mmCIF file of C-alpha atoms in Angstrom:
data_model
loop_
_atom_site.group_PDB
_atom_site.id
_atom_site.type_symbol
_atom_site.label_atom_id
_atom_site.label_comp_id
_atom_site.label_asym_id
_atom_site.label_seq_id
_atom_site.Cartn_x
_atom_site.Cartn_y
_atom_site.Cartn_z
ATOM 1 C CA MET T 145 35.338 26.065 24.597
ATOM 2 C CA LEU T 146 37.405 28.635 26.482
ATOM 3 C CA LYS T 147 37.259 28.385 30.280
ATOM 4 C CA ALA T 148 38.970 29.837 33.326
ATOM 5 C CA GLU T 149 38.323 28.983 36.952
ATOM 6 C CA GLY T 150 35.479 26.749 35.817
ATOM 7 C CA ARG T 151 33.656 29.508 33.939
ATOM 8 C CA THR T 152 33.215 29.700 30.182
ATOM 9 C CA LEU T 153 34.911 32.593 28.361
ATOM 10 C CA ILE T 154 33.765 31.991 24.794
ATOM 11 C CA GLY T 155 30.163 30.962 24.247
ATOM 12 C CA GLY T 156 29.017 31.723 27.793
ATOM 13 C CA PRO T 157 29.521 33.985 30.825
ATOM 14 C CA VAL T 158 32.726 36.008 30.874
ATOM 15 C CA ALA T 159 35.250 34.782 33.440
ATOM 16 C CA THR T 160 36.761 36.937 36.139
ATOM 17 C CA SER T 161 40.342 36.161 35.142
ATOM 18 C CA THR T 162 42.316 35.521 31.972
ATOM 19 C CA PRO T 163 43.496 31.946 31.354
ATOM 20 C CA ASN T 164 47.174 31.078 31.265
ATOM 21 C CA GLY T 165 48.283 31.433 27.624
ATOM 22 C CA LEU T 166 45.922 34.252 26.746
ATOM 23 C CA ALA T 167 47.071 36.188 29.807
ATOM 24 C CA GLU T 168 50.481 36.661 28.157
ATOM 25 C CA LEU T 169 48.844 38.424 25.204
ATOM 26 C CA ILE T 170 45.931 40.273 26.790
ATOM 27 C CA ASP T 171 45.854 42.256 30.024
ATOM 28 C CA ASP T 172 42.074 42.039 30.424
ATOM 29 C CA ALA T 173 40.074 39.285 28.711
ATOM 30 C CA GLN T 174 36.611 40.684 29.367
ATOM 31 C CA PRO T 175 36.562 43.683 26.998
ATOM 32 C CA PHE T 176 38.558 41.779 24.379
ATOM 33 C CA LEU T 177 36.176 38.822 24.262
ATOM 34 C CA ARG T 178 33.137 41.075 24.405
ATOM 35 C CA ASP T 179 34.146 43.656 21.806
ATOM 36 C CA HIS T 180 36.845 42.192 19.543
ATOM 37 C CA TRP T 181 37.060 38.385 19.394
ATOM 38 C CA ARG T 182 35.773 37.407 15.943
ATOM 39 C CA ARG T 183 34.485 40.964 15.451
ATOM 40 C CA ARG T 184 37.159 43.585 14.850
ATOM 41 C CA PRO T 185 40.936 44.073 15.064
ATOM 42 C CA VAL T 186 42.617 45.757 18.009
ATOM 43 C CA VAL T 187 46.102 46.548 19.319
ATOM 44 C CA LEU T 188 46.778 44.962 22.700
ATOM 45 C CA ARG T 189 49.671 46.408 24.648
ATOM 46 C CA SER T 190 51.607 43.883 26.686
ATOM 47 C CA ALA T 191 54.799 44.714 28.571
ATOM 48 C CA ASP T 192 56.234 41.185 28.386
ATOM 49 C CA LEU T 193 56.738 38.841 25.451
ATOM 50 C CA PRO T 194 55.196 35.346 25.595
ATOM 51 C CA THR T 195 57.197 33.001 27.798
ATOM 52 C CA GLY T 196 59.482 30.758 25.788
ATOM 53 C CA SER T 197 58.817 32.349 22.386
ATOM 54 C CA LEU T 198 61.578 32.142 19.794
ATOM 55 C CA THR T 199 64.124 34.968 20.073
ATOM 56 C CA LEU T 200 66.398 36.486 17.452
ATOM 57 C CA ASP T 201 69.412 34.831 19.110
ATOM 58 C CA GLU T 202 67.714 31.443 18.944
ATOM 59 C CA ALA T 203 66.696 31.993 15.320
ATOM 60 C CA ASP T 204 70.309 32.919 14.533
ATOM 61 C CA ALA T 205 71.529 29.755 16.231
ATOM 62 C CA ALA T 206 68.984 27.539 14.462
ATOM 63 C CA LEU T 207 69.830 29.002 11.053
ATOM 64 C CA GLY T 208 73.564 28.979 11.813
ATOM 65 C CA THR T 209 73.616 25.208 12.235
ATOM 66 C CA GLY T 210 72.314 24.823 8.704
ATOM 67 C CA ALA T 211 70.021 22.050 9.929
ATOM 68 C CA LEU T 212 66.731 23.932 9.325
ATOM 69 C CA HIS T 213 65.144 22.712 6.124
ATOM 70 C CA SER T 214 62.556 23.985 3.679
ATOM 71 C CA PRO T 215 59.559 24.334 4.099
ATOM 72 C CA TYR T 216 60.308 25.485 7.661
ATOM 73 C CA VAL T 217 62.462 28.214 6.056
ATOM 74 C CA GLU T 218 61.060 30.488 3.353
ATOM 75 C CA MET T 219 61.853 33.916 1.942
ATOM 76 C CA VAL T 220 59.079 36.067 0.478
ATOM 77 C CA ARG T 221 58.687 39.373 -1.327
ATOM 78 C CA THR T 222 55.594 40.898 -2.860
ATOM 79 C CA ASP T 223 57.198 41.802 -6.185
ATOM 80 C CA ARG T 224 58.837 38.465 -6.969
ATOM 81 C CA ILE T 225 58.870 34.746 -6.260
ATOM 82 C CA ILE T 226 61.971 33.672 -4.343
ATOM 83 C CA PRO T 227 63.010 30.160 -5.417
ATOM 84 C CA ARG T 228 64.243 27.803 -2.717
ATOM 85 C CA GLU T 229 67.649 27.589 -4.371
ATOM 86 C CA ALA T 230 68.214 31.292 -3.639
ATOM 87 C CA TYR T 231 68.326 30.775 0.134
ATOM 88 C CA CYS T 232 68.962 27.048 0.579
ATOM 89 C CA THR T 233 71.892 24.783 -0.156
ATOM 90 C CA SER T 234 72.777 21.102 -0.130
ATOM 91 C CA ARG T 235 74.275 19.332 2.859
ATOM 92 C CA THR T 236 76.490 16.317 2.331
ATOM 93 C CA VAL T 237 75.733 13.474 4.725
ATOM 94 C CA ASN T 238 77.569 10.180 4.331
ATOM 95 C CA ARG T 239 78.748 11.295 0.863
ATOM 96 C CA VAL T 240 75.209 11.983 -0.340
ATOM 97 C CA ASP T 241 74.011 15.520 -1.188
ATOM 98 C CA HIS T 242 70.644 16.508 0.294
ATOM 99 C CA PRO T 243 69.103 19.790 -0.985
ATOM 100 C CA GLY T 244 66.880 22.305 0.774
ATOM 101 C CA TYR T 245 68.872 23.280 3.881
ATOM 102 C CA ALA T 246 68.960 26.904 5.059
ATOM 103 C CA ASP T 247 72.035 28.834 3.906
ATOM 104 C CA ALA T 248 72.754 31.596 6.435
ATOM 105 C CA ALA T 249 74.934 33.658 4.080
ATOM 106 C CA ARG T 250 72.323 33.667 1.296
ATOM 107 C CA ILE T 251 69.554 34.502 3.765
ATOM 108 C CA ARG T 252 71.548 37.470 5.088
ATOM 109 C CA ALA T 253 72.166 38.766 1.542
ATOM 110 C CA LEU T 254 68.474 38.508 0.666
ATOM 111 C CA LEU T 255 67.498 40.320 3.867
ATOM 112 C CA HIS T 256 69.842 43.167 2.875
ATOM 113 C CA ALA T 257 68.082 43.237 -0.505
ATOM 114 C CA GLY T 258 64.652 43.744 1.113
ATOM 115 C CA THR T 259 63.382 40.167 1.306
ATOM 116 C CA THR T 260 61.429 38.874 4.305
ATOM 117 C CA LEU T 261 62.492 35.715 6.115
ATOM 118 C CA VAL T 262 59.694 33.410 7.315
ATOM 119 C CA LEU T 263 60.244 30.543 9.734
ATOM 120 C CA ARG T 264 57.163 28.365 9.491
ATOM 121 C CA CYS T 265 55.428 26.193 12.102
ATOM 122 C CA VAL T 266 57.926 27.176 14.788
ATOM 123 C CA GLU T 267 55.945 25.171 17.348
ATOM 124 C CA GLN T 268 57.038 21.998 15.544
ATOM 125 C CA TRP T 269 60.754 22.522 16.162
ATOM 126 C CA HIS T 270 61.214 25.089 18.974
ATOM 127 C CA PRO T 271 60.320 23.723 22.459
ATOM 128 C CA GLY T 272 59.508 27.086 24.093
ATOM 129 C CA THR T 273 57.138 28.110 21.310
ATOM 130 C CA ALA T 274 55.586 24.637 21.348
ATOM 131 C CA GLU T 275 54.787 24.952 25.055
ATOM 132 C CA PHE T 276 53.280 28.430 24.635
ATOM 133 C CA THR T 277 51.092 27.431 21.672
ATOM 134 C CA ARG T 278 49.858 24.438 23.682
ATOM 135 C CA ARG T 279 48.850 26.727 26.549
ATOM 136 C CA LEU T 280 47.151 29.183 24.217
ATOM 137 C CA GLY T 281 45.453 26.344 22.345
ATOM 138 C CA ARG T 282 44.068 24.909 25.581
ATOM 139 C CA ASP T 283 42.687 28.324 26.515
ATOM 140 C CA LEU T 284 41.005 28.857 23.157
ATOM 141 C CA GLY T 285 40.002 25.257 22.480
ATOM 142 C CA ARG T 286 41.599 25.495 19.043
ATOM 143 C CA LYS T 287 44.779 24.520 17.211
ATOM 144 C CA VAL T 288 47.507 27.198 17.323
ATOM 145 C CA GLU T 289 50.484 27.490 14.960
ATOM 146 C CA ALA T 290 53.393 29.960 15.084
ATOM 147 C CA PHE T 291 55.220 31.788 12.269
ATOM 148 C CA PHE T 292 58.324 33.970 12.756
ATOM 149 C CA PHE T 293 58.729 36.915 10.316
ATOM 150 C CA VAL T 294 61.921 38.983 9.889
ATOM 151 C CA THR T 295 61.456 42.050 7.652
ATOM 152 C CA PRO T 296 63.995 44.783 6.747
ATOM 153 C CA PRO T 297 62.970 48.468 6.998
ATOM 154 C CA GLY T 298 60.588 49.530 4.224
ATOM 155 C CA ALA T 299 60.102 45.988 2.916
ATOM 156 C CA GLN T 300 56.837 44.089 2.453
ATOM 157 C CA GLY T 301 56.837 40.310 2.600
ATOM 158 C CA LEU T 302 53.274 39.212 1.832
ATOM 159 C CA ARG T 303 50.721 40.983 -0.328
ATOM 160 C CA LEU T 304 47.223 41.791 0.912
ATOM 161 C CA HIS T 305 45.730 38.450 1.944
ATOM 162 C CA ARG T 306 43.187 36.702 4.139
ATOM 163 C CA ASP T 307 44.167 34.005 6.652
ATOM 164 C CA ASP T 308 41.915 31.099 7.541
ATOM 165 C CA ALA T 309 42.644 31.811 11.208
ATOM 166 C CA ASP T 310 42.396 34.399 13.914
ATOM 167 C CA VAL T 311 45.882 35.904 14.286
ATOM 168 C CA PHE T 312 47.723 37.388 17.247
ATOM 169 C CA VAL T 313 50.734 39.343 15.940
ATOM 170 C CA VAL T 314 53.419 39.757 18.619
ATOM 171 C CA GLN T 315 56.057 42.382 17.775
ATOM 172 C CA LEU T 316 59.396 41.036 19.024
ATOM 173 C CA ASN T 317 61.839 43.617 17.628
ATOM 174 C CA GLY T 318 61.726 46.931 15.784
ATOM 175 C CA SER T 319 58.394 48.180 14.476
ATOM 176 C CA LYS T 320 56.043 47.316 11.631
ATOM 177 C CA GLN T 321 53.251 49.237 9.890
ATOM 178 C CA TRP T 322 50.085 47.182 9.524
ATOM 179 C CA TYR T 323 47.049 47.671 7.300
ATOM 180 C CA VAL T 324 43.956 45.634 8.209
ATOM 181 C CA HIS T 325 40.932 45.711 5.907
ATOM 182 C CA GLN T 326 37.369 44.559 6.474
ATOM 183 C CA GLY T 327 36.502 40.875 6.826
ATOM 184 C CA PRO T 328 34.599 38.754 4.281
ATOM 185 C CA ASP T 329 30.889 39.407 3.794
ATOM 186 C CA SER T 330 29.743 35.785 3.309
ATOM 187 C CA PRO T 331 30.731 32.257 4.429
ATOM 188 C CA GLN T 332 31.881 31.457 0.872
ATOM 189 C CA TRP T 333 35.141 33.419 1.200
ATOM 190 C CA ARG T 334 38.533 31.847 0.481
ATOM 191 C CA PRO T 335 41.883 32.407 2.196
ATOM 192 C CA GLY T 336 44.806 33.724 0.166
ATOM 193 C CA PRO T 337 45.480 36.880 -1.880
ATOM 194 C CA ALA T 338 42.771 39.530 -1.610
ATOM 195 C CA SER T 339 41.789 42.785 -3.286
ATOM 196 C CA ASP T 340 40.150 45.633 -1.403
ATOM 197 C CA ASP T 341 39.631 49.152 -2.748
ATOM 198 C CA GLU T 342 38.288 50.426 0.576
ATOM 199 C CA PRO T 343 40.626 52.049 3.123
ATOM 200 C CA PRO T 344 41.807 49.840 5.998
ATOM 201 C CA VAL T 345 39.679 49.681 9.114
ATOM 202 C CA VAL T 346 42.836 50.047 11.237
ATOM 203 C CA SER T 347 46.456 50.860 10.311
ATOM 204 C CA PRO T 348 48.531 50.675 13.492
ATOM 205 C CA LEU T 349 52.283 51.029 13.833
ATOM 206 C CA LEU T 350 53.172 48.044 15.981
ATOM 207 C CA ARG T 351 56.132 48.491 18.327
ATOM 208 C CA THR T 352 58.174 45.988 20.304
ATOM 209 C CA GLY T 353 56.050 44.317 22.967
ATOM 210 C CA GLU T 354 52.700 45.187 21.382
ATOM 211 C CA VAL T 355 50.185 42.634 20.133
ATOM 212 C CA LEU T 356 47.788 43.085 17.206
ATOM 213 C CA TYR T 357 44.700 40.888 16.987
ATOM 214 C CA ILE T 358 43.302 40.236 13.483
ATOM 215 C CA PRO T 359 39.975 38.332 13.254
ATOM 216 C CA ARG T 360 39.659 35.371 10.909
ATOM 217 C CA GLY T 361 39.342 36.394 7.281
ATOM 218 C CA PHE T 362 40.188 40.090 7.704
ATOM 219 C CA ALA T 363 42.498 41.077 4.825
ATOM 220 C CA HIS T 364 45.869 42.500 5.881
ATOM 221 C CA TYR T 365 49.483 43.234 4.975
ATOM 222 C CA ALA T 366 52.436 44.926 6.663
ATOM 223 C CA THR T 367 55.690 46.734 5.892
ATOM 224 C CA GLY T 368 58.827 47.005 7.991
ATOM 225 C CA ASP T 369 59.254 50.342 9.731
ATOM 226 C CA SER T 370 62.218 51.123 12.009
ATOM 227 C CA GLY T 371 64.966 48.658 12.803
ATOM 228 C CA LEU T 372 64.814 45.016 11.844
ATOM 229 C CA SER T 373 61.126 44.210 12.226
ATOM 230 C CA VAL T 374 60.541 40.816 13.815
ATOM 231 C CA HIS T 375 57.114 39.489 14.726
ATOM 232 C CA LEU T 376 55.553 36.202 15.730
ATOM 233 C CA SER T 377 52.207 35.359 14.142
ATOM 234 C CA LEU T 378 50.138 33.066 16.349
ATOM 235 C CA THR T 379 47.488 31.643 14.031
ATOM 236 C CA VAL T 380 44.429 30.267 15.804
ATOM 237 C CA ARG T 381 42.888 27.724 13.449
ATOM 238 C CA ASP T 382 39.185 26.957 13.480
ATOM 239 C CA ILE T 383 37.016 24.427 11.747
ATOM 240 C CA ALA T 384 34.984 24.640 8.546
ATOM 241 C CA THR T 385 31.866 22.825 7.384
ATOM 242 C CA ALA T 386 33.980 19.936 6.087
ATOM 243 C CA ASP T 387 35.288 19.365 9.623
ATOM 244 C CA LEU T 388 31.721 19.211 10.925
ATOM 245 C CA GLN T 389 30.906 16.613 8.270
ATOM 246 C CA ARG T 390 33.863 14.438 9.297
ATOM 247 C CA ALA T 391 32.979 14.765 12.963
ATOM 248 C CA ALA T 392 29.363 13.787 12.255
ATOM 249 C CA GLN T 393 30.504 10.696 10.398
ATOM 250 C CA GLN T 394 32.781 9.726 13.274
ATOM 251 C CA LEU T 395 30.114 10.232 15.938
ATOM 252 C CA LEU T 396 27.330 8.502 14.046
ATOM 253 C CA PHE T 397 29.294 5.508 12.828
ATOM 254 C CA GLU T 398 32.093 5.093 15.382
ATOM 255 C CA ALA T 399 30.822 1.654 16.473
ATOM 256 C CA ALA T 400 30.016 0.400 12.974
ATOM 257 C CA PRO T 401 31.961 -2.597 11.627
ATOM 258 C CA ALA T 402 34.900 -1.401 9.538
ATOM 259 C CA ASN T 403 36.743 -2.897 6.576
ATOM 260 C CA ARG T 404 34.116 -5.540 5.874
ATOM 261 C CA ARG T 405 33.901 -6.889 2.328
ATOM 262 C CA PRO T 406 30.570 -8.700 1.904
ATOM 263 C CA LEU T 407 30.722 -11.446 -0.704
ATOM 264 C CA ASP T 408 27.105 -11.281 -1.926
ATOM 265 C CA ASP T 409 24.221 -8.857 -2.215
ATOM 266 C CA ASP T 410 22.370 -10.260 0.784
ATOM 267 C CA SER T 411 25.365 -9.620 3.062
ATOM 268 C CA MET T 412 25.848 -6.166 1.551
ATOM 269 C CA LEU T 413 22.182 -5.306 2.153
ATOM 270 C CA ALA T 414 22.473 -6.533 5.751
ATOM 271 C CA ASP T 415 25.431 -4.195 6.339
ATOM 272 C CA ALA T 416 23.554 -1.314 4.718
ATOM 273 C CA ARG T 417 20.552 -2.007 6.941
ATOM 274 C CA ALA T 418 22.723 -2.105 10.060
ATOM 275 C CA LEU T 419 24.350 1.218 9.175
ATOM 276 C CA LEU T 420 20.999 2.905 8.586
ATOM 277 C CA GLU T 421 19.640 1.543 11.866
ATOM 278 C CA GLN T 422 22.655 2.935 13.698
ATOM 279 C CA LEU T 423 22.259 6.281 11.960
ATOM 280 C CA THR T 424 18.561 6.616 12.773
ATOM 281 C CA SER T 425 19.107 5.620 16.404
ATOM 282 C CA ARG T 426 22.021 7.996 17.058
ATOM 283 C CA LEU T 427 21.048 11.017 14.997
ATOM 284 C CA PRO T 428 18.154 12.251 17.208
ATOM 285 C CA ALA T 429 20.437 12.355 20.247
ATOM 286 C CA LEU T 430 23.255 14.282 18.548
ATOM 287 C CA THR T 431 23.238 18.020 19.301
ATOM 288 C CA PRO T 432 24.913 20.845 17.319
ATOM 289 C CA GLU T 433 27.026 21.628 20.394
ATOM 290 C CA GLN T 434 28.321 18.045 20.556
ATOM 291 C CA LEU T 435 29.163 18.130 16.869
ATOM 292 C CA LEU T 436 31.027 21.438 17.191
ATOM 293 C CA THR T 437 32.977 20.219 20.226
ATOM 294 C CA ALA T 438 33.933 16.961 18.506
ATOM 295 C CA ALA T 439 35.097 18.746 15.344
ATOM 296 C CA ARG T 440 37.287 21.183 17.294
ATOM 297 C CA ALA T 441 38.700 18.390 19.448
ATOM 298 C CA ALA T 442 39.670 16.460 16.316
ATOM 299 C CA GLN T 443 41.405 19.522 14.907
ATOM 300 C CA CYS T 444 43.335 20.167 18.137
ATOM 301 C CA ALA T 445 44.473 16.545 18.102
ATOM 302 C CA GLU T 446 46.275 17.240 14.809
ATOM 303 C CA ALA T 447 48.896 19.299 16.659
ATOM 304 C CA LEU T 448 52.188 17.416 16.768
ATOM 305 C CA PRO T 449 53.244 16.458 20.300
ATOM 306 C CA GLN T 450 56.726 17.601 21.303
ATOM 307 C CA LEU T 451 58.192 14.339 22.576
ATOM 308 C CA SER T 452 61.823 13.422 23.141
ATOM 309 C CA PRO T 453 63.110 9.869 22.888
ATOM 310 C CA GLY T 454 64.232 10.161 26.510
ATOM 311 C CA LEU T 455 67.878 9.406 25.843
ATOM 312 C CA THR T 456 69.092 10.796 29.173
ATOM 313 C CA GLU T 457 66.596 8.712 31.099
ATOM 314 C CA LEU T 458 67.465 5.658 29.034
ATOM 315 C CA ALA T 459 71.175 6.157 29.647
ATOM 316 C CA ALA T 460 70.551 6.430 33.380
ATOM 317 C CA SER T 461 68.433 3.280 33.418
ATOM 318 C CA LEU T 462 71.088 1.323 31.512
ATOM 319 C CA GLY T 463 74.034 2.726 33.428
ATOM 320 C CA ALA T 464 76.584 0.358 34.951
ATOM 321 C CA PRO T 465 75.739 -0.523 38.575
ATOM 322 C CA PRO T 466 78.031 1.040 41.169
ATOM 323 C CA SER T 467 81.054 -1.076 41.994
#
C-alpha cells in the first residue's frame, strides 16, 4: 500500500504530496496515479537524476577492477547470442583460475561493435542504488530491482518483450528511442519475447534526465539514438496468484505443528483433524485485503539487505587502550 503523510496513494484517496522515492521520478503524483499507474505509459520529465543512482564513472570503476562477475554483467544483442566467454575472463586467486569475471577490454570492443552492456541487479552491489530502490520500494509497497543498460548509437539490445513488472526507465546519458506496445489482454500472459503487429501506443525519444513509465506487461523495445545511451531500469515487481497461494498457506497454518512424523494412522488422522480445525476456524476471518498485504510483504522481504560487517566499528572497539 502506497502512503504519504498518513494518506493512501494506491488503493485509496490520493495524497497531497509525493512520497520520498517516487518524488525523484515524478513531479506530481496525483495525475500519474490517477491516469497512468497500471494503465498506460507516459514520459515523466524530471530535472534531477535519482539520488545515489549508479553513474557512468562508477560503472567504469566497478568494471575496471575486474571484480564484477556474471550474471551481474551481461552483453546482449537482438541478432545474436553473446556467450559469457566473449566478455568475461578468468581471475587467478591463490593459483586457482576462476571464470566469469568482467573483462573491460572485451566489453569495450563489443560496445564498439554495437552490443549492449547490461549490469543486472545493481541494488545488490551498489550502495547508492540500493538505498534509492529501498525508498522507492517503501513508497510503492513492492520489491524494486535496478538494471543499468549501456547502448551504442543505432544499436538494439533486447527484442520486443514483456516484463513481469512495472518499469521506470531513467535516461542517464545520451538519448534512446523507445517503442511501447499495448499490454496483455488476459491474466494468462507470460513475460519474455513478444510479437505485436499493431503500431506502438507511444514511441518517445527519451533524453537525459527524462523518465519513461511502462506498465506491467506492456511490450517494448528500444534503440540507441545520439551519444552513448545509458539508462537505469527500475523494475517494480508485483505478486502473482502463486504468491497469494503461499501467503494463504502461511496465514492459515502459521501456528500448526511443523515437521511432525506420526508413527501410525491414528496419530496421522489426529494431525489431519487438527489442521482442518485450524483451517475452518481461521478461514472465515481472513479477508482478501489481508491476503494481498501479506503476499506483497513476503515479496518485499526477499530484497537483500545491504549490510556491512562493520569492520571499522569492530576495529575501534578492539583498539589498544590509550597509554
